[in-house]
Coordinates of C-alpha atoms and ligand atoms in Angstrom, one line a residue:
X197 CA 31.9 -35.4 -10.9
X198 CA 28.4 -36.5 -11.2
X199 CA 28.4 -35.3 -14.9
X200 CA 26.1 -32.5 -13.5
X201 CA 26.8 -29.4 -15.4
X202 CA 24.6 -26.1 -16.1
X203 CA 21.3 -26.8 -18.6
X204 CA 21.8 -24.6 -21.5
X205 CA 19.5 -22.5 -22.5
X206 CA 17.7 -21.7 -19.0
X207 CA 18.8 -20.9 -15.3
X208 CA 17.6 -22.2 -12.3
X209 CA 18.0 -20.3 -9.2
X210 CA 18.1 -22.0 -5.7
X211 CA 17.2 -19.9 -2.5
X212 CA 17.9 -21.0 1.1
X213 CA 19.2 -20.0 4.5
X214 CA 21.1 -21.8 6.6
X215 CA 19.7 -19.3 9.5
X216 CA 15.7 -20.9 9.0
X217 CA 16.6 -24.2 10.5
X218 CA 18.2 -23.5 13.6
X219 CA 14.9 -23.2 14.4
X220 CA 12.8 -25.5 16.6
X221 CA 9.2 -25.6 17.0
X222 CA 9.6 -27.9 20.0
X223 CA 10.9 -31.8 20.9
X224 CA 7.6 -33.2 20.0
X225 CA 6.4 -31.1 17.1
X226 CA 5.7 -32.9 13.4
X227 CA 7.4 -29.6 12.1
X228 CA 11.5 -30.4 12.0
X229 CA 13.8 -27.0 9.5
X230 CA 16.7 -29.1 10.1
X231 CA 15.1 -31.1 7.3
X232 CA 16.1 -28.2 4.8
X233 CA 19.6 -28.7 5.7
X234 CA 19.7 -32.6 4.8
X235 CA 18.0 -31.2 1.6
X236 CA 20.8 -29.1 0.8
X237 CA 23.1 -31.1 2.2
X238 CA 22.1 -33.8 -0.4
X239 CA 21.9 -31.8 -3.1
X240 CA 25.4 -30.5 -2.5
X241 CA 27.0 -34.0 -2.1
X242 CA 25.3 -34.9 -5.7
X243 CA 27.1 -31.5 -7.3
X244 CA 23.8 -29.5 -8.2
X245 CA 24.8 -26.6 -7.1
X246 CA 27.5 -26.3 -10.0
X247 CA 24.5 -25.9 -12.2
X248 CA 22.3 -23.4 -10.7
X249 CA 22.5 -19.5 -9.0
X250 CA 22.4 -20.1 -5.4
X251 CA 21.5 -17.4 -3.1
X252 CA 21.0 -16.7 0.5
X253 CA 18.1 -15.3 1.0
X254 CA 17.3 -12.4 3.5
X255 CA 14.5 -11.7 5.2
X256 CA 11.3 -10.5 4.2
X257 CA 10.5 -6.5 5.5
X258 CA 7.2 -5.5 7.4
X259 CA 5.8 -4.1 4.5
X260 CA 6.3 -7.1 2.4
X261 CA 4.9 -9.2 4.6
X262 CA 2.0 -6.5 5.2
X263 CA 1.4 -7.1 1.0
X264 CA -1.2 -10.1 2.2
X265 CA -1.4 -9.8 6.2
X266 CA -2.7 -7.5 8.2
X267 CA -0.7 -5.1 10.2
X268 CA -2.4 -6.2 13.6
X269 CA -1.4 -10.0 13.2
X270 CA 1.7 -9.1 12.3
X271 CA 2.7 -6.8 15.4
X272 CA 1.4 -8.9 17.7
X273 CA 3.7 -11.9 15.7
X274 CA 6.5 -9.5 16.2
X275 CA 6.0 -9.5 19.9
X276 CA 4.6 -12.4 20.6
X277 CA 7.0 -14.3 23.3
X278 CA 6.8 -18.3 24.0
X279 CA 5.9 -16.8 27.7
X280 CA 2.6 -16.0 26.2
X281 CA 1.7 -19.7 25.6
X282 CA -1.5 -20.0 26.9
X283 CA -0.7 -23.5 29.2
X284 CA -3.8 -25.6 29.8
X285 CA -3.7 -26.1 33.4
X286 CA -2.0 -22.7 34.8
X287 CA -4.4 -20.5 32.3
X288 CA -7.5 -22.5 31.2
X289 CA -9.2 -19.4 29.4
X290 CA -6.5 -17.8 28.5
X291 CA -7.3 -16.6 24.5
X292 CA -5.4 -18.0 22.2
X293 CA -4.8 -14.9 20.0
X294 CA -4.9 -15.0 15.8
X295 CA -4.8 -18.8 16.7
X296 CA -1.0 -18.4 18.0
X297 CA 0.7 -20.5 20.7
X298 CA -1.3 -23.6 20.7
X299 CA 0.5 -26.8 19.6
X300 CA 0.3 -26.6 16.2
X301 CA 1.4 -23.1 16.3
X302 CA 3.4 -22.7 18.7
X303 CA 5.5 -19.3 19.8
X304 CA 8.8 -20.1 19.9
X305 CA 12.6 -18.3 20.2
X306 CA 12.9 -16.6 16.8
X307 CA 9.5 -17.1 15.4
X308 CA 9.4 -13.9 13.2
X309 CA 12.1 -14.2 11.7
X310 CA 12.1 -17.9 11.1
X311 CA 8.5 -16.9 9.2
X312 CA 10.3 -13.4 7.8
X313 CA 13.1 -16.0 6.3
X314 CA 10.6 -18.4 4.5
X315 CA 9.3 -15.4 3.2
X316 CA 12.1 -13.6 1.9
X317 CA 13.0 -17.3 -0.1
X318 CA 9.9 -17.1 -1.7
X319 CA 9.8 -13.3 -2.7
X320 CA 13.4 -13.7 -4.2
X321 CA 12.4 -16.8 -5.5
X322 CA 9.4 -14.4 -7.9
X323 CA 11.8 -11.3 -8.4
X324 CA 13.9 -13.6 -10.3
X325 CA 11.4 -15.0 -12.3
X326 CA 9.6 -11.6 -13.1
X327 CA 12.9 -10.4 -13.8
X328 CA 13.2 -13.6 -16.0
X329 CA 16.5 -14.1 -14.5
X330 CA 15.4 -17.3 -13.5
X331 CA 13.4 -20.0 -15.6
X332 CA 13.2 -22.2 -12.6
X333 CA 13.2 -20.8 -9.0
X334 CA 13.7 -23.2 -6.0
X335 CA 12.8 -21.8 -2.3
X336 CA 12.4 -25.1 -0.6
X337 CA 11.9 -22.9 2.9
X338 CA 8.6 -21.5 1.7
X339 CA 5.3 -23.9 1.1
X340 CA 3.4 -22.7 4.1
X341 CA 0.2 -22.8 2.5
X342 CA -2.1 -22.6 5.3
X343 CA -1.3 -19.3 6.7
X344 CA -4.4 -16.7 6.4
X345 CA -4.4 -12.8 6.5
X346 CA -5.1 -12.5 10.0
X347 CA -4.2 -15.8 11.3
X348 CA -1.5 -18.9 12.1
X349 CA -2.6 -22.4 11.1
X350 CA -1.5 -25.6 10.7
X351 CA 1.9 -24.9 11.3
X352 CA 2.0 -22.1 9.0
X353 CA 2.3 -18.2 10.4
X354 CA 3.3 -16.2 7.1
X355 CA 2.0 -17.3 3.5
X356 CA 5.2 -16.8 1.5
X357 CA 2.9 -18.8 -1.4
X358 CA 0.5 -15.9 -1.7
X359 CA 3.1 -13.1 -1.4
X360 CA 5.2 -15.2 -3.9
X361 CA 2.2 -15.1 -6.2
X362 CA 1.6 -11.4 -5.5
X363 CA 4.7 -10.3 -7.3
X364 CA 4.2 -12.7 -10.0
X365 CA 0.8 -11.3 -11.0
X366 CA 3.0 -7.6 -11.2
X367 CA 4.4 -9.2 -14.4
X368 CA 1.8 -12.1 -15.5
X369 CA -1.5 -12.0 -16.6
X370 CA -2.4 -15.6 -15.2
X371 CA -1.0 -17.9 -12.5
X372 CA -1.7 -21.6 -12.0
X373 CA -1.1 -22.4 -8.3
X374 CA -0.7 -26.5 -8.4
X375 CA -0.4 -28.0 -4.6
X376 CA 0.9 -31.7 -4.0
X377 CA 1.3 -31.9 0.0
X378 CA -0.8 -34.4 1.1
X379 CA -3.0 -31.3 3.2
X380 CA -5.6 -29.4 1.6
X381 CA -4.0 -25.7 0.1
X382 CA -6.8 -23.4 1.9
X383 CA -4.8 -20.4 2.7
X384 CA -3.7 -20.0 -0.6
X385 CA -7.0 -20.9 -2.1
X386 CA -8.7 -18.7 0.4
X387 CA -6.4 -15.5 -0.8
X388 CA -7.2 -15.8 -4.5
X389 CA -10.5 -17.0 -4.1
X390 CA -12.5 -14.1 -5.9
X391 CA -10.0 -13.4 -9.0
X392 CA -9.7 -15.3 -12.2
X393 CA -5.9 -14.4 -12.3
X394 CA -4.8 -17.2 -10.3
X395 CA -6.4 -20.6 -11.2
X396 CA -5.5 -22.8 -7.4
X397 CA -5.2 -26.7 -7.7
X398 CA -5.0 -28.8 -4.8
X399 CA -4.6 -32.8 -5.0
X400 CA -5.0 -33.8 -0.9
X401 CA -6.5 -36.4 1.6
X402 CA -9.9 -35.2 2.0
X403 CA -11.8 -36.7 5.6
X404 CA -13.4 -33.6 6.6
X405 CA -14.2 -35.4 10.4
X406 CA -10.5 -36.3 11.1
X407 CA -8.0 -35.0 8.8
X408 CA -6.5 -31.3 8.8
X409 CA -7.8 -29.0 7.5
X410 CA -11.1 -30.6 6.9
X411 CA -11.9 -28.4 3.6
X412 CA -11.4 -29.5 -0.2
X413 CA -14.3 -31.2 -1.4
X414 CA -14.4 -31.7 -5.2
X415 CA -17.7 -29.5 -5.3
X416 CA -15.8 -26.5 -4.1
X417 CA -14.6 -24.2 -6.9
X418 CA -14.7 -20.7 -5.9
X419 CA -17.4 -19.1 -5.2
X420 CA -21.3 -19.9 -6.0
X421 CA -21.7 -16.2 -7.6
X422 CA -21.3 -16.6 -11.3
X423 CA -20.9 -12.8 -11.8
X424 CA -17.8 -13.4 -9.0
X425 CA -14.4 -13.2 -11.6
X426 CA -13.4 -16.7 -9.7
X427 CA -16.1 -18.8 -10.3
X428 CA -14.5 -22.4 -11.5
X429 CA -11.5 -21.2 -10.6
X430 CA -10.5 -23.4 -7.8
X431 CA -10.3 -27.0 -8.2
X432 CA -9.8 -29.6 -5.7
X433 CA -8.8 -33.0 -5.8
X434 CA -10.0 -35.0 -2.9
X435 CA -8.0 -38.1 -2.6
X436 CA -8.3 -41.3 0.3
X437 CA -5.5 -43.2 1.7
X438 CA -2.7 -45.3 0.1
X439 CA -2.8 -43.5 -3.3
X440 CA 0.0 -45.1 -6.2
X441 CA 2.0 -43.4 -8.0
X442 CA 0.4 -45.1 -11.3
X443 CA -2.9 -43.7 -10.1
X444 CA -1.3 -40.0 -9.0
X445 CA 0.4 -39.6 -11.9
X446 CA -2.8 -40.6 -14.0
X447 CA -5.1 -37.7 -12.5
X448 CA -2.2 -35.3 -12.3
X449 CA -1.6 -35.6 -16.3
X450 CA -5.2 -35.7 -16.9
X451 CA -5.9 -32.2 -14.6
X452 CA -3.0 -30.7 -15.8
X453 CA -3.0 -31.1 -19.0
X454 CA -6.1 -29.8 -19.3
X455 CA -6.3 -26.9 -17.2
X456 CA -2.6 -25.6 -19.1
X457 CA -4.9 -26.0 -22.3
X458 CA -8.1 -24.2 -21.3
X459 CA -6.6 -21.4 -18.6
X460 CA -3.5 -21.3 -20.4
X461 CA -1.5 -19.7 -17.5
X462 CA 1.9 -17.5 -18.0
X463 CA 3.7 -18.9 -14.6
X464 CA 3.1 -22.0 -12.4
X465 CA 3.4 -21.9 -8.6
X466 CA 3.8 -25.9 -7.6
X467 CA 4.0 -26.6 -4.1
X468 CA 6.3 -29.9 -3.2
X469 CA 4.7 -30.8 0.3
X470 CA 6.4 -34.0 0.8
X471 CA 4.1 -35.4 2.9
X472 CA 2.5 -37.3 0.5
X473 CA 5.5 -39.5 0.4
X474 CA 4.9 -43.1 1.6
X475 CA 6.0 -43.4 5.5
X476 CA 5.7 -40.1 6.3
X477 CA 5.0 -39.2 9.6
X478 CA 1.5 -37.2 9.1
X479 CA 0.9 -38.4 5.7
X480 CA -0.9 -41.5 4.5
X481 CA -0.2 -41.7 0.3
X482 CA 1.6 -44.4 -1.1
X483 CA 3.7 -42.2 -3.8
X484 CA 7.3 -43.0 -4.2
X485 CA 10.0 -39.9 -4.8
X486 CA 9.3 -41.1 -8.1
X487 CA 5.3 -40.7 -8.5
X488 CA 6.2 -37.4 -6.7
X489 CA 9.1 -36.1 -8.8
X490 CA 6.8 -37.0 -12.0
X491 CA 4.5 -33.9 -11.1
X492 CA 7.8 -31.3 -11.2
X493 CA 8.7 -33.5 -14.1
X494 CA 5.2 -33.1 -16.2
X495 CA 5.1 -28.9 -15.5
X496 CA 8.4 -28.6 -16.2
X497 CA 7.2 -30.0 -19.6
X498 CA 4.5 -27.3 -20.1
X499 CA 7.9 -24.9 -19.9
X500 CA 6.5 -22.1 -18.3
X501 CA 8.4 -20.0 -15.8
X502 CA 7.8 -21.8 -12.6
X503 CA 8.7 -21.3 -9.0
X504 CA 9.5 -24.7 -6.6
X505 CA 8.0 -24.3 -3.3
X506 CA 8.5 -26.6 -0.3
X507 CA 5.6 -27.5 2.6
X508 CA 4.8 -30.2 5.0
X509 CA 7.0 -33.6 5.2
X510 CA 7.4 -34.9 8.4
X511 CA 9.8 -37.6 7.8
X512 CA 13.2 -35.7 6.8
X513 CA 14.9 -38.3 5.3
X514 CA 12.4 -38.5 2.6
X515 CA 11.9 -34.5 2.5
X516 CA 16.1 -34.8 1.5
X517 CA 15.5 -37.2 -1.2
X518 CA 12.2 -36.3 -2.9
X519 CA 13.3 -32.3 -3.0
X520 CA 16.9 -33.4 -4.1
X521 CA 15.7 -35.8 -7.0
X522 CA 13.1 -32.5 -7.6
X523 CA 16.2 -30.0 -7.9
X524 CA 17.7 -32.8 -10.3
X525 CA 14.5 -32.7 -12.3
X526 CA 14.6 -28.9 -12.7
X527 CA 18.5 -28.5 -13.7
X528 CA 17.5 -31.3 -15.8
X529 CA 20.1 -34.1 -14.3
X530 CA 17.8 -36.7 -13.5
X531 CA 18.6 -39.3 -16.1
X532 CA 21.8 -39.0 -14.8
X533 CA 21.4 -38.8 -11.1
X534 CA 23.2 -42.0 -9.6
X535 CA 20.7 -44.0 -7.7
X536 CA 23.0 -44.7 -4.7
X537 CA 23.2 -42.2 -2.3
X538 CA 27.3 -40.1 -2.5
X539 CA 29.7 -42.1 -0.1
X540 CA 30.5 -38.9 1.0
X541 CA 27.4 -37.4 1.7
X542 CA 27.3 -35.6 5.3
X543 CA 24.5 -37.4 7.6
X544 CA 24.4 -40.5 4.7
X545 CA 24.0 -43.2 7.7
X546 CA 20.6 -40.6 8.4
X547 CA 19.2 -42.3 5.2
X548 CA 18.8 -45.6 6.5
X549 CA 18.6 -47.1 3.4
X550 CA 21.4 -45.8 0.9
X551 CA 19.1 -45.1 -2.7
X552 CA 17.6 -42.1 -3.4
X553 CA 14.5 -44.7 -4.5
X554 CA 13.4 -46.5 -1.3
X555 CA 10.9 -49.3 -2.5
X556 CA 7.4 -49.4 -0.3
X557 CA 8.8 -51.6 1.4
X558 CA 11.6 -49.9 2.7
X559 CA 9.3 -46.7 3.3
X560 CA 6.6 -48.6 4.5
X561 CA 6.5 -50.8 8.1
X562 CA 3.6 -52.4 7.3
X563 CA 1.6 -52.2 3.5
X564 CA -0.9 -48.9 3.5
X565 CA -4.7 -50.7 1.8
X566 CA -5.2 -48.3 -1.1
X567 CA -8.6 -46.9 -1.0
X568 CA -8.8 -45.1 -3.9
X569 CA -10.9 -46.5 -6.8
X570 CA -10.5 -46.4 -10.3
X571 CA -14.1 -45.3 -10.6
X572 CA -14.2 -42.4 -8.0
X573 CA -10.9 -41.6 -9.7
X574 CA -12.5 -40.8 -13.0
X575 CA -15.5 -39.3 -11.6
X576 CA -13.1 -36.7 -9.9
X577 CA -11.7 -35.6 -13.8
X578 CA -14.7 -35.7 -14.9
X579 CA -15.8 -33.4 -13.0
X580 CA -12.7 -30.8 -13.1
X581 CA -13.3 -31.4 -16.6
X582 CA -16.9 -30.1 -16.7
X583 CA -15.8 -27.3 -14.5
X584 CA -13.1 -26.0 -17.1
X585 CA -15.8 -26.1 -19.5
X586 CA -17.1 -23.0 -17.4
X587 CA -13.7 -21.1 -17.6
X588 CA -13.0 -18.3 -20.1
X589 CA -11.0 -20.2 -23.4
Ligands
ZLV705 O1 2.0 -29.9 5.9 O2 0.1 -31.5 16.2 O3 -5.2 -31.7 13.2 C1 2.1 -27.6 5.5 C2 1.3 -28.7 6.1 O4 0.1 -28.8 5.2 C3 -4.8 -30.7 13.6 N1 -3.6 -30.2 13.1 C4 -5.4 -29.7 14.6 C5 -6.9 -29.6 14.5 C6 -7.0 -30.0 15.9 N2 -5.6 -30.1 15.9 C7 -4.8 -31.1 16.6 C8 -3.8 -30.4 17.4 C9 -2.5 -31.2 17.3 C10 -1.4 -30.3 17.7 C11 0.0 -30.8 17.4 C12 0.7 -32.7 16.0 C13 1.6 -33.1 17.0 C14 2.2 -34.3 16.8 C15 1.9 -35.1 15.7 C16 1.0 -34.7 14.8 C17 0.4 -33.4 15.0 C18 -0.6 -33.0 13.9 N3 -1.2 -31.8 13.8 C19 -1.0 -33.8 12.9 N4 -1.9 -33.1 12.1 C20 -2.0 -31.9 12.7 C21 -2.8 -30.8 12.1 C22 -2.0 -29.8 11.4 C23 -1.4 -30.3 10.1 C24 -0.6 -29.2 9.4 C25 0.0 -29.6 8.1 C26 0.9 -28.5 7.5 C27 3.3 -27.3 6.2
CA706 CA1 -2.5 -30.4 -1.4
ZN707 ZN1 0.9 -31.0 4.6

């Protein structure tokens, strides 16, 4: 209807569960699944799923999950009820165990298998592109790139990125890991810190006093240890507020590009956090879906086997739109993607505005000041330039 019909030559696969968000983290939490139901709700009203292999996904086993963390964190995950919530007043030094139950983590009614679901996305999501039955795998569920072996954080209990990237390192020699959430990708950074297998790339808000998590700096890139296998092989782009999508899709060319020339990897891993939209709730860039879709756009160029993750976004109508336009991008229907949003789309009046392009304006209530110069800007590829000179041709 939409002219949307099945690439040739290559398969995308798309992985979801309508059982991950019927889950609630609580009224007041950032954290919303429901948001990956508008998603799919949007990409079904535009006809994608015509031309791509949808699955539901299952969840993840113990053992799986037990791949990256450790069997005590996840038993006590297992059992953990929202009764344990330490409360402030009632239990003052109550611990707060593998930094569980607090308020950005909080236990809730079906935590482990909400976190066993995201999971099981992702890990479909590789086994069809190590079984290269997929060129392009989508698992908008997963992108919880916080999460560490033994610990919850930031909203994130299970790292279905690392596990993901686990089973993709079965089949590939070398893995570029490429994160666009507006937050700093430590957990996955963290897990491949000491290998040259997996090259990690992070482009976030960096204000190590008052912005999560605090870590990021564009010093940091692996460990000091030269004789260490990943030396120079993590990069970090530390970025201030009101970044354009001129500017963002400047750097992310210029880092790209050269990294895919000097590490040439076999896969990409690209998480879409969304919260580096404009107007999002927790984020404080200025990109458009457009400066954001660019970034899918540019690796799918490279045309490597890739894997779509989702992340943060805290403002779900612009989640819907940016990982709708993205799934466009990867079937390869963008050009043709109408700019007005289906008259029958489900939730449409949710939109507020009814494009799939809001201007600034419209994201916007009042203008974010861009504080990102054009000097510190090329300072930053210089220096991931200098550090690539360091990494094996
Ligand atoms: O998008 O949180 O700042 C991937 C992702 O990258 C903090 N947390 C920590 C450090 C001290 N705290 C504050 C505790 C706040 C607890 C509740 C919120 C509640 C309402 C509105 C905003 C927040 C919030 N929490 C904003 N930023 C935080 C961060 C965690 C950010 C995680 C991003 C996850 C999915
Ligand atoms: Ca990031
Ligand atoms: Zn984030």
């Amino acid at each position: 209807e939409y002219g949307i019909s099945r690439p040739k030559g290559y398969t995308v696969s798309y992985h979801a569960t309508p059982e991950m968000e019927k889950h609630h983290f609580g009224q007041t939490h950032p954290m919303k699944p429901w948001r990956l139901t508008l998603t799919k709700s949007l990409v079904t009203s535009y006809g994608m799923p015509f031309a791509m292999d949808n699955y539901v996904t299952r969840e993840a086993t113990y053992e799986e999950l037990n791949a990256f963390h450790g069997g005590d964190y996840l038993d006590y995950l297992i059992t953990a009820a929202p009764e344990d919530q330490p409360r402030d007043i009632e239990n003052p030094d109550k611990e707060v165990k593998y930094n569980l139950g607090g308020s950005d983590c909080p236990l809730f009614h079906g935590l482990y298998n909400y976190c066993s679901m995201s999971a099981g996305c992702s890990l479909d999501a590789a086994r069809k592109i190590c079984s290269k039955q997929s060129d392009i795998a989508i698992t908008w569920g997963g992108g919880l790139h916080h999460a560490k072996k033994y610990e919850a954080s930031g909203f994130c209990y299970i790292n279905d990125i690392v596990l993901a990237i686990l089973q993709l390192l079965r089949i590939y020699p070398r893995v570029l890991y490429i994160d666009i959430d507006v937050h700093h990708g430590d957990g996955v950074e963290e897990a491949f810190f000491s290998t040259d297998r997996v090259m990690t790339v992070s482009f976030h808000k960096y204000q190590p006093e008052s912005f999560f998590p605090g870590t990021g700096a564009l010093e940091d890139n692996g460990p000091k240890n030269e004789h260490n296998a990943g030396a120079h092989h993590a990069i970090n782009v530390p970025l201030q507020d009101g970044i354009t999508d001129e500017q963002y899709e400047a750097l992310f060319q210029s880092i790209i590009g050269a990294i895919n020339e000097r590490y040439r990897p076999s896969a990409i891993a690209l998480q879409c956090g969304a919260d580096s939209l404009a107007g999002d709730r927790l984020g404080r860039f200025n990109l458009r879906v457009q400066g954001h879709g660019a970034c899918v756009k540019y690796c799918k160029s490279l045309g490597l086997p890739m894997i779509l993750f989702g992340g943060g976004g805290y403002t779900p109508r612009n989640v819907a739109r940016a990982w709708a336009y993205e799934t466009s991008i990867a079937i390869g229907a963008d050009a043709n993607i109408p700019e007005t949003i289906p008259e029958h789309a489900p939730w449409r009046e949710h939109f507020v505005h009814d494009t799939l392009f809001p201007s600034l304006e419209q994201s916007l209530h009042e203008p974010r000041h861009n504080r990102n110069s054009e000097k510190r800007l090329r300072e930053i590829v210089t220096h991931v330039h200098e550090q690539l000179r360091f990494v094996a041709h």
